[in-house]
Each structure stands twice: as C-alpha cells, then as structure tokens.
XYZ file of N, CA and C in Angstrom:
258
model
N 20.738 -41.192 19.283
C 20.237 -40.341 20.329
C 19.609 -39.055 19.803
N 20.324 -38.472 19.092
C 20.035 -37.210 18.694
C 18.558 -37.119 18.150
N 17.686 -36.699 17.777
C 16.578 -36.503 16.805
C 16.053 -35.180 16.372
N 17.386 -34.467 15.967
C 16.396 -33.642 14.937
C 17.607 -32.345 15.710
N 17.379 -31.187 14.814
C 17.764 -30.021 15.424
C 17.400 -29.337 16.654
N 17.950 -29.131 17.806
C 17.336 -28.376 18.633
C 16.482 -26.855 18.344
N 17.723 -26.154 17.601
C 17.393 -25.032 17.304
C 16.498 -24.803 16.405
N 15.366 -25.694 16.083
C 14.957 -25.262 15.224
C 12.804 -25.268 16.534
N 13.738 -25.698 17.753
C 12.851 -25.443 18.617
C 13.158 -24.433 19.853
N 13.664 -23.420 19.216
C 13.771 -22.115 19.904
C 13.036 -21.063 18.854
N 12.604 -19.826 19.420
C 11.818 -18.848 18.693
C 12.221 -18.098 18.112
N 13.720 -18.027 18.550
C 14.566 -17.095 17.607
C 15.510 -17.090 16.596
N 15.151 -18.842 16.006
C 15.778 -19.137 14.858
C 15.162 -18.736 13.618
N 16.218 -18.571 13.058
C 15.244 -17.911 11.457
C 14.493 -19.037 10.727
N 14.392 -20.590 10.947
C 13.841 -21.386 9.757
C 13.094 -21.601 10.598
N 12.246 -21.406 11.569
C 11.343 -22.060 12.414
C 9.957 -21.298 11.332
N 9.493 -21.979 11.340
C 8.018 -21.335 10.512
C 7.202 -20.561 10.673
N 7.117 -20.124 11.531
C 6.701 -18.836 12.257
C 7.344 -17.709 12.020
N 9.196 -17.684 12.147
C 9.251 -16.341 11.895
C 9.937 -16.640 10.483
N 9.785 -17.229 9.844
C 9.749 -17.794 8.065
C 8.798 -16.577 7.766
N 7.637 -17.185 8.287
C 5.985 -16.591 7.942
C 6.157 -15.111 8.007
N 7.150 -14.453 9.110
C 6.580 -13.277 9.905
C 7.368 -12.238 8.738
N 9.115 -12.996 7.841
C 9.495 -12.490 7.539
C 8.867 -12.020 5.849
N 8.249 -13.025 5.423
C 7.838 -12.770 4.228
C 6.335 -12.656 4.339
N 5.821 -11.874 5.403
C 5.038 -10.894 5.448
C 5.411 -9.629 5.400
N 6.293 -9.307 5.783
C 7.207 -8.649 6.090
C 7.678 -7.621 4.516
N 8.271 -8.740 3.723
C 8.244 -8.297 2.698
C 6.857 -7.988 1.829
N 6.270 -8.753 1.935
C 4.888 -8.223 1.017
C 4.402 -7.103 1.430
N 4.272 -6.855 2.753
C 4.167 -5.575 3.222
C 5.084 -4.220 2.661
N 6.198 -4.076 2.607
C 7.272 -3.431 2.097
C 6.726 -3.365 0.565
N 6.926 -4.168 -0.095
C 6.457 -4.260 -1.347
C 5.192 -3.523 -2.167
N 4.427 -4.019 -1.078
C 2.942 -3.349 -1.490
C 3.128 -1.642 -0.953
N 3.848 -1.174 -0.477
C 4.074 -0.046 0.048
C 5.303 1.053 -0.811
N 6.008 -0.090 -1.367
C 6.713 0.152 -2.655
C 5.937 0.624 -3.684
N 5.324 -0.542 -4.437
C 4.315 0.137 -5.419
C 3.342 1.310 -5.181
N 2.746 1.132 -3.972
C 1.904 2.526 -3.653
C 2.747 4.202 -3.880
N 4.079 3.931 -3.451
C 4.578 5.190 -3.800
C 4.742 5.432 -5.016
N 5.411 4.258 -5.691
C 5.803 4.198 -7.347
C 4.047 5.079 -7.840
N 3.038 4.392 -7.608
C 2.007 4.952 -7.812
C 1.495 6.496 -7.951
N 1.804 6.887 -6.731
C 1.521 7.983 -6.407
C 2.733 9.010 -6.739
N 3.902 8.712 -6.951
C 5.062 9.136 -7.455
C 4.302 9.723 -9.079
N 4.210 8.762 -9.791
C 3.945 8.627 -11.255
C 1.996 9.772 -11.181
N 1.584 9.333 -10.557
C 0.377 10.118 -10.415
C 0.602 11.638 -10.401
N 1.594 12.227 -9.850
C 2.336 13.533 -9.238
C 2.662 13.694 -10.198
N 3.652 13.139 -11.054
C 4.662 13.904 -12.674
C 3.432 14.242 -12.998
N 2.194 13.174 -13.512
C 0.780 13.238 -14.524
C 0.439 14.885 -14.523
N 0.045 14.977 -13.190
C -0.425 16.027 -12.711
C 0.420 17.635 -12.749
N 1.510 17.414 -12.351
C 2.349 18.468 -12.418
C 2.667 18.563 -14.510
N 2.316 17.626 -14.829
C 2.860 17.929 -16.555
C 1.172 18.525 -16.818
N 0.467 17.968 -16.284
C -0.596 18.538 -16.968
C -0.868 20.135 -16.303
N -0.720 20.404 -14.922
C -0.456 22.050 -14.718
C 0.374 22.871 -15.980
N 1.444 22.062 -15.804
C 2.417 22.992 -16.933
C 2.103 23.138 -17.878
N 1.486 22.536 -18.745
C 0.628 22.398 -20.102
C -0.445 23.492 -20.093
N -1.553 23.611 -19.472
C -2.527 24.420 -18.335
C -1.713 25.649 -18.504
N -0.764 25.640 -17.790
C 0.167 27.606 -17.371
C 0.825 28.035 -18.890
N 1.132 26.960 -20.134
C 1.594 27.390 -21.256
C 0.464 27.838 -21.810
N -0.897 26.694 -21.640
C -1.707 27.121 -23.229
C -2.241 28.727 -22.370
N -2.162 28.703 -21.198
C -2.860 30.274 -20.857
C -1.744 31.362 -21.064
N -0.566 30.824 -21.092
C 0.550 32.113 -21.538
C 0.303 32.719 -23.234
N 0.315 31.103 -24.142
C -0.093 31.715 -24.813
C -1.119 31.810 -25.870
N -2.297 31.695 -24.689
C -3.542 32.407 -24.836
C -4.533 31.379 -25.501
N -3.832 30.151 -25.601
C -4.987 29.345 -26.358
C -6.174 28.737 -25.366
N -6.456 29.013 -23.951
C -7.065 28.462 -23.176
C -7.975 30.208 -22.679
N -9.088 30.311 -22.178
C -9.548 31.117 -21.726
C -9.717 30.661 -19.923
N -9.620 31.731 -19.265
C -9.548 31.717 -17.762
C -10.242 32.264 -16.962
N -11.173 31.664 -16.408
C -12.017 32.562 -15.240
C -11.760 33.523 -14.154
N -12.088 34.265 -13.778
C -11.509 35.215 -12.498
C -11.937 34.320 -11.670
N -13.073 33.692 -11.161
C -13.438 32.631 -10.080
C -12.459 31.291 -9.799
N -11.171 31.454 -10.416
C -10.754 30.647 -10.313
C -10.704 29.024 -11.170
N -12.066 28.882 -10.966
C -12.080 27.739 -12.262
C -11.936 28.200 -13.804
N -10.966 26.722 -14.233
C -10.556 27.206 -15.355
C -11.673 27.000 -16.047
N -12.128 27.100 -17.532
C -13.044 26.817 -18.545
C -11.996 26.386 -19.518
N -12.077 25.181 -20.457
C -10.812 24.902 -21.111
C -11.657 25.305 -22.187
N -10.664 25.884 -23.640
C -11.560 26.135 -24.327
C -10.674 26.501 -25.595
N -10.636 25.905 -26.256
C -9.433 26.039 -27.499
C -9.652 26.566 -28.618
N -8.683 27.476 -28.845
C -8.933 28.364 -30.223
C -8.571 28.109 -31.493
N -9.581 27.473 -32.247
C -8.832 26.510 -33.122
C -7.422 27.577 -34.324
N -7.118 26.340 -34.475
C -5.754 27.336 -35.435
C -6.165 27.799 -36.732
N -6.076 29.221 -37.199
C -5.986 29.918 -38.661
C -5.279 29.086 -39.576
N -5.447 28.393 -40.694
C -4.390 27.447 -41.238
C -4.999 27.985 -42.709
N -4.261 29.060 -43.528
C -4.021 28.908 -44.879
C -3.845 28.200 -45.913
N -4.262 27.767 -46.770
C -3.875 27.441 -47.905
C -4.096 28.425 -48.894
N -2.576 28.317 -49.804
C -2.558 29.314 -50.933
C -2.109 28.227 -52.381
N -3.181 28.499 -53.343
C -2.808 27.794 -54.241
C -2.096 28.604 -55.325
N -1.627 27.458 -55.602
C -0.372 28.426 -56.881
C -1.103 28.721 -58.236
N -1.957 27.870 -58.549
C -2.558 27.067 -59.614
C -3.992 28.441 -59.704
C-alpha cells in the first residue's frame, strides 16, 4: 500500500529539494559574505600599518610633508661611512 514517504510531500520538510536548494544557498550566501569581511578586515590592518609607517618616517623626519595636506613621499637616503683601517 504504502509508496513512498509522505513527508517528503509537505513543504516543510528539510529533504524535500527545494528547501535542500534554499538551504545551501543559504550557505553560499553566508560564506561569500564571510570572505568579503575577511577581505576587507585584512585590507584595514594593510592600511592602518601603512599610516603608521607614514606617522613614524614623518616623526623621524625621513619623509617630507606638505601643508596642503598631501603627502610628497620622499626619502633621505642614509649617510653610511666607511672607515678604512688600512
């Protein structure tokens, strides 16, 4: 008599294929929204390390700085001695 599961012909079972489909959209969605932050997370350190780098070399003084605001990067190369013994 029987033929087959009923429940698998109601809408609110989880193996019906439809909401199979709906759930692992579901996740790819999540996922892809995951990485976007990881993204933009990691984009933010980039940026904030490279300010800090930026606010050192102008502390000490190896970068020159505009009053207009934009920086001009501009590096002072290093004095490097050599003294021979000889």
């Amino acid at each position: 008599m029987g033929g087959g599961d009923l429940n698998l012909k109601k809408s609110w079972h989880p193996q019906t294929l439809r909401n199979v489909e709906k759930v692992w959209k579901a996740e790819q969605k999540h996922e892809a929204e995951r990485k976007k932050i990881e993204e933009l997370q990691r984009e933010l350190r980039e940026e904030r390390a490279r300010e800090e780098m930026q606010r050192y070399a102008e502390d000490v003084g190896a970068v020159n700085t505009s009053s207009s605001g934009n920086s001009t990067t501009k590096v002072i190369p290093e004095k490097r001695w050599c003294v021979s013994l000889f």
